[in-house]
Short mmCIF file of C-alpha atoms in Angstrom, two decimals:
data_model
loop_
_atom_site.label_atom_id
_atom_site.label_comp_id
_atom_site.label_asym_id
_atom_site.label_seq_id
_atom_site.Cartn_x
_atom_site.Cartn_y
_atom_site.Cartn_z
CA UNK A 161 -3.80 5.68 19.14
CA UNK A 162 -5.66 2.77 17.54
CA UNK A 163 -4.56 3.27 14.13
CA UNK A 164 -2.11 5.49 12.01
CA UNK A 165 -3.28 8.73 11.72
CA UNK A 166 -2.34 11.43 9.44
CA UNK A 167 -2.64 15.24 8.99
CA UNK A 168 -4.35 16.88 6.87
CA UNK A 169 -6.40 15.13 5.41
CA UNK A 170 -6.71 17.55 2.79
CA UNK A 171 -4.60 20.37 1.78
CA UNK A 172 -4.43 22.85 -1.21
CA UNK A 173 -1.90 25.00 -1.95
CA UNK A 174 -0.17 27.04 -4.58
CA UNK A 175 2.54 26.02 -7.11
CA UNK A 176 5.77 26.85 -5.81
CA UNK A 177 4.42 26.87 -2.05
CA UNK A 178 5.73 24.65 0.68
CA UNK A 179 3.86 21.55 2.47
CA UNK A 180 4.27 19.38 5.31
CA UNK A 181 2.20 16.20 5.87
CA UNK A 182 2.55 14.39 9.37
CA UNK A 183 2.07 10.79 10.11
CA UNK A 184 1.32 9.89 13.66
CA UNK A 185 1.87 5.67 13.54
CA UNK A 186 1.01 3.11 15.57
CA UNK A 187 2.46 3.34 19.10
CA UNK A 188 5.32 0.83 19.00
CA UNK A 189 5.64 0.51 15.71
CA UNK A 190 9.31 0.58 14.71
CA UNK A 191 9.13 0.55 11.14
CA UNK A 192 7.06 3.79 8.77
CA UNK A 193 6.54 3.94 5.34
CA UNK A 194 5.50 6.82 2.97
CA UNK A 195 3.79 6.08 -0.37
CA UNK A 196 2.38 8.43 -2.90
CA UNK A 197 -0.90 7.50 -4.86
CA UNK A 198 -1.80 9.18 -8.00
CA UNK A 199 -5.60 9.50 -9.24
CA UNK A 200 -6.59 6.05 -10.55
CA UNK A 201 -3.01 4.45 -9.64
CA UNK A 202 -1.27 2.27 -7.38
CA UNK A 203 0.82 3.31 -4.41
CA UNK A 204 4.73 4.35 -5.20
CA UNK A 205 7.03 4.00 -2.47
CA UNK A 206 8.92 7.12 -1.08
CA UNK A 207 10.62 6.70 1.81
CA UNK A 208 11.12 4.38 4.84
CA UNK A 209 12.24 4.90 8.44
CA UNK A 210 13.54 2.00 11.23
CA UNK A 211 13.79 4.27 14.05
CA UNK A 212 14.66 7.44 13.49
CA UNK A 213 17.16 6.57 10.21
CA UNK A 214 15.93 6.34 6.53
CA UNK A 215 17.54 3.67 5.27
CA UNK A 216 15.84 3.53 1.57
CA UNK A 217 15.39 7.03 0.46
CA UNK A 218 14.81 5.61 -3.42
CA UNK A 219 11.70 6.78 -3.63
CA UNK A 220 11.78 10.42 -3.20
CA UNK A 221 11.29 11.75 -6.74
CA UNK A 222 13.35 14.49 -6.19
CA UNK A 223 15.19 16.73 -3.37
CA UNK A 224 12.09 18.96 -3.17
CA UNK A 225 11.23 16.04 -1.09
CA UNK A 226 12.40 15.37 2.48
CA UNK A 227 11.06 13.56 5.50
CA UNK A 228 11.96 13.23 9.31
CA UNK A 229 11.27 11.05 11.85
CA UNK A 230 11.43 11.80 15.51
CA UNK A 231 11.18 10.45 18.86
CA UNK A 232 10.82 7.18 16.70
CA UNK A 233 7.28 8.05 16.38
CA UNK A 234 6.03 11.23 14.42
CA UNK A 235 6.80 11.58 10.93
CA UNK A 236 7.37 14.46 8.39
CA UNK A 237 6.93 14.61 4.59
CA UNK A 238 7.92 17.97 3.08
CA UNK A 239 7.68 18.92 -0.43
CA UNK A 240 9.34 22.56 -1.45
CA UNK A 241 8.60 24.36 -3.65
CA UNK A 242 5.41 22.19 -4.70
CA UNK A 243 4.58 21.44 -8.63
CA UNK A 244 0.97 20.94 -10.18
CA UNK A 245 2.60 17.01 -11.01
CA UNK A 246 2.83 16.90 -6.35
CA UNK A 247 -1.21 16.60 -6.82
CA UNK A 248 -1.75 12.90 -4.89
CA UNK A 249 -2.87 11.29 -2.16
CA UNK A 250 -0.08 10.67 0.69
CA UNK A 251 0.09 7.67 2.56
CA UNK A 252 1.94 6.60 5.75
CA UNK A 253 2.00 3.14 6.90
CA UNK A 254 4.02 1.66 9.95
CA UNK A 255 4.60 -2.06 11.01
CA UNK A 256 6.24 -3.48 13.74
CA UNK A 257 9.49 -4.35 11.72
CA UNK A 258 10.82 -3.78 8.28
CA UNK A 259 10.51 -7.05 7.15
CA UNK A 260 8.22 -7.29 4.20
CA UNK A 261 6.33 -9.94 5.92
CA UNK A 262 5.32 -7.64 8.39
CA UNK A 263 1.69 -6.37 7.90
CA UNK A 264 1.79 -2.78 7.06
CA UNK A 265 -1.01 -0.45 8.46
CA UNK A 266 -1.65 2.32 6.76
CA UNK A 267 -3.37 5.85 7.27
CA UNK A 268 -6.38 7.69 5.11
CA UNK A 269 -3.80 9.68 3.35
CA UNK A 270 -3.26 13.23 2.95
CA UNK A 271 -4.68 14.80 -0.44
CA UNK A 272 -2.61 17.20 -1.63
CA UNK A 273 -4.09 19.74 -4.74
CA UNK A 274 -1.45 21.51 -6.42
CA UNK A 275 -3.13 24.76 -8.49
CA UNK B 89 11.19 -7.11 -5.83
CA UNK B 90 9.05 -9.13 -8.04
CA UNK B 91 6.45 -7.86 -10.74
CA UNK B 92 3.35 -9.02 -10.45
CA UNK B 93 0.51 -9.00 -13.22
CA UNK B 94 -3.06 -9.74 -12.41
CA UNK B 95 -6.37 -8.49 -14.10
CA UNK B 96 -7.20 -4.82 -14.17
CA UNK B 97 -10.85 -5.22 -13.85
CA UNK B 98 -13.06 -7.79 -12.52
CA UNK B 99 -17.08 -7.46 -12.20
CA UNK B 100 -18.99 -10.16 -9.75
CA UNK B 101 -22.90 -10.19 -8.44
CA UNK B 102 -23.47 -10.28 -4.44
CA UNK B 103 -23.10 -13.72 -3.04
CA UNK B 104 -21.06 -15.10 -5.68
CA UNK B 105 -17.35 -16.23 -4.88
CA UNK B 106 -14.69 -14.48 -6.39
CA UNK B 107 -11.55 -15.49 -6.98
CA UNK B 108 -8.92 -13.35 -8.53
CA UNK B 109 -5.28 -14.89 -9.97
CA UNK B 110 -2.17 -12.73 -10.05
CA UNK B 111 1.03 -13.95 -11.82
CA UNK B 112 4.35 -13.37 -10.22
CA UNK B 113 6.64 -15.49 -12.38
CA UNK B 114 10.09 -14.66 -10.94
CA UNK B 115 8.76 -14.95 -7.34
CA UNK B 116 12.14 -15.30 -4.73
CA UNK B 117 12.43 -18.54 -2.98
CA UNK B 118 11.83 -16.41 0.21
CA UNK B 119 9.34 -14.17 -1.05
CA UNK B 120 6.09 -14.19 0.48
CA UNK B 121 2.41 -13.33 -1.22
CA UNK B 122 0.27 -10.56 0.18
CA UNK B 123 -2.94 -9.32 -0.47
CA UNK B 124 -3.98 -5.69 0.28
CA UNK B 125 -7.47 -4.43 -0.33
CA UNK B 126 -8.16 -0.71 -0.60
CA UNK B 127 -11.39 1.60 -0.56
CA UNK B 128 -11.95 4.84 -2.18
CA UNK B 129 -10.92 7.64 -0.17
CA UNK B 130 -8.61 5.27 2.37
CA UNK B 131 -5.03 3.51 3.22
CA UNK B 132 -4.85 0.12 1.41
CA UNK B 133 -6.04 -2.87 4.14
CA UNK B 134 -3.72 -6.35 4.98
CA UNK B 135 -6.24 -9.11 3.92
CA UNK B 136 -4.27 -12.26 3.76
CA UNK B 137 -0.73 -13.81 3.13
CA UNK B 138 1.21 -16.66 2.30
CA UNK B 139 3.87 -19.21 1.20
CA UNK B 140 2.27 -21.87 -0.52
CA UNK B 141 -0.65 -23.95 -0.43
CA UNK B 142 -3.32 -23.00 1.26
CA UNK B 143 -4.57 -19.94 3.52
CA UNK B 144 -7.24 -19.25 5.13
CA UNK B 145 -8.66 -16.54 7.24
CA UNK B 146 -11.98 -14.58 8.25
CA UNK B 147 -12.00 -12.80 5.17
CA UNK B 148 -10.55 -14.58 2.41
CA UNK B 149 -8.73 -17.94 1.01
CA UNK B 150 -5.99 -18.05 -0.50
CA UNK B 151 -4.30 -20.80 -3.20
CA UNK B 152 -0.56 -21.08 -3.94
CA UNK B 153 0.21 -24.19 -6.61
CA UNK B 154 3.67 -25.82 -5.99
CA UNK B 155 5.77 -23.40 -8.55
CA UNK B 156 4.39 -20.19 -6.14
CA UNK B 157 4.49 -18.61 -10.49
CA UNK B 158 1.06 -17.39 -9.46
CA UNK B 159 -1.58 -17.23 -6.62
CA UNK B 160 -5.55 -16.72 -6.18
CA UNK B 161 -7.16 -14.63 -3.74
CA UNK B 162 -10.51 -16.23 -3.08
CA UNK B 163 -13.19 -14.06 -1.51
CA UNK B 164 -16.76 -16.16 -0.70
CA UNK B 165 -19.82 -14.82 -1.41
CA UNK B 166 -19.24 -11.17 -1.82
CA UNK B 167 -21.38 -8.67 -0.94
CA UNK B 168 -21.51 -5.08 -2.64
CA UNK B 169 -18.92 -4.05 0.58
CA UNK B 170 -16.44 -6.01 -1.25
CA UNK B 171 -15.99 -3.61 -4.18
CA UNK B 172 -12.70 -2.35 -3.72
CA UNK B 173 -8.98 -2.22 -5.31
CA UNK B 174 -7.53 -5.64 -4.48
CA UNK B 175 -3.45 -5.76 -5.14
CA UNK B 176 -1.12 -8.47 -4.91
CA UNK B 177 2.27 -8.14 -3.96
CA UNK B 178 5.25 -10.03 -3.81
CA UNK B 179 8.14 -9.70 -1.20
CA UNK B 180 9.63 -9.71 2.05
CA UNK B 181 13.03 -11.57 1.75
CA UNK B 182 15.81 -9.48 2.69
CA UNK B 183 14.48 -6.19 1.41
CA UNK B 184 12.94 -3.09 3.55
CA UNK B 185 9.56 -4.21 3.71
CA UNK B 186 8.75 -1.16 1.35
CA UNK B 187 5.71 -2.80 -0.62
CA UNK B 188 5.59 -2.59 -4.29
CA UNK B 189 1.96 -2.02 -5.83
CA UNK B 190 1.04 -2.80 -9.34
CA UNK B 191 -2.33 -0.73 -10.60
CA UNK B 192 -4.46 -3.77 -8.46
CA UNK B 193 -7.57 -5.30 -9.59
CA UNK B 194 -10.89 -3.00 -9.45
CA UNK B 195 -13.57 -5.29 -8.36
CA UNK B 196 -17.07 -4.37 -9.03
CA UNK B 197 -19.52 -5.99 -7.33
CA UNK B 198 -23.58 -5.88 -8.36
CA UNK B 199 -26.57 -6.20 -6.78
#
């Protein structure tokens, strides 16, 4: 597609219930980021993929989190088990390599409510 | 990856220039400066980047002294479009490419 695209775009759920946010990136692009954005905040890094492997993992705040990456294209962030603090807006970016030079082009997010 | 500190809030009238400075003090001899701007409700958006000196593009300028301790992001004539979350970063020199974002600078812009 022309840009990264993401799914939902918004999604409530229930504490304790499990999500999964997809990122479709840019066709080509080798490198994908997820970021988490809190209300009124900047973006904290979560995860990154070259290919199909996550090299940095540092992000993920904790092992309720996991994401995959397949066909070095489609991307999956799931949270278990979700908590009220989960509440954010989810962002996936991809760039051609993982060079921070590299523009990153990100998606509208997913917003995730956590009642 | 290095901090960065730049102003939280910033107001400006349309067709003024704005320029906005960020400090990055312990900036890596390979590091390079990048400025994202983002709009309520979306993804952050590349604007510009550099090394030093001088940039310039469609959208924006951007100044780098000698030292690279600091760097201005230089937007001409702004029009009430512009308001947006402006962040500066600082990286790309042997890392992932994850970005780092501080809490950006709000800009405001009047009619």
């Amino acid at each position: 597609g022309a840009g990264v695209s993401q799914s939902p775009s918004n999604k409530v759920t229930e504490k304790g219930k499990d999500v999964e946010l997809r990122c479709d990136p840019i066709s080509g692009h080798t490198a994908l980021y997820w970021y988490r954005q809190r209300l009124g905040q900047g973006l904290e890094f979560l995860i990154y993929f070259q290919g199909n492997s996550a090299p940095d993992k540092s992000g993920l705040p904790s092992d309720r989190f996991s994401a995959e990456r397949t066909g070095e294209s489609v991307s999956t962030l799931t949270i278990q088990r979700t908590q009220q603090e989960d509440s954010a807006v989810y962002l996936c970016a991809s760039s051609h390599q993982r060079t921070g030079q590299e523009t990153q082009y990100f998606g509208p997010g997913t917003r995730l409510l956590v009642l | 990856l290095a901090k960065t500190t730049q102003p939280i809030s910033m107001d400006s009238y349309e067709g003024q220039e704005v320029n906005i400075t960020c400090s990055h003090n312990n900036i890596a001899t390979n590091d390079y400066i990048t400025w994202y701007q983002q709009f309520p409700s979306q993804g952050p958006r590349f604007i510009i980047q550099g090394y030093k000196t001088k940039v310039t593009n469609e959208v924006a300028s951007l100044f780098i002294p000698a030292d690279r301790k600091s760097s201005t992001l230089s937007l001409p004539r702004v029009s009430l479009s512009d308001t947006a979350v402006y962040y500066c970063l600082v990286g790309g020199s042997g890392n992932t490419g994850k970005l780092i974002f501080g809490q950006g600078t709000t800009l405001q812009v009047k009619p």
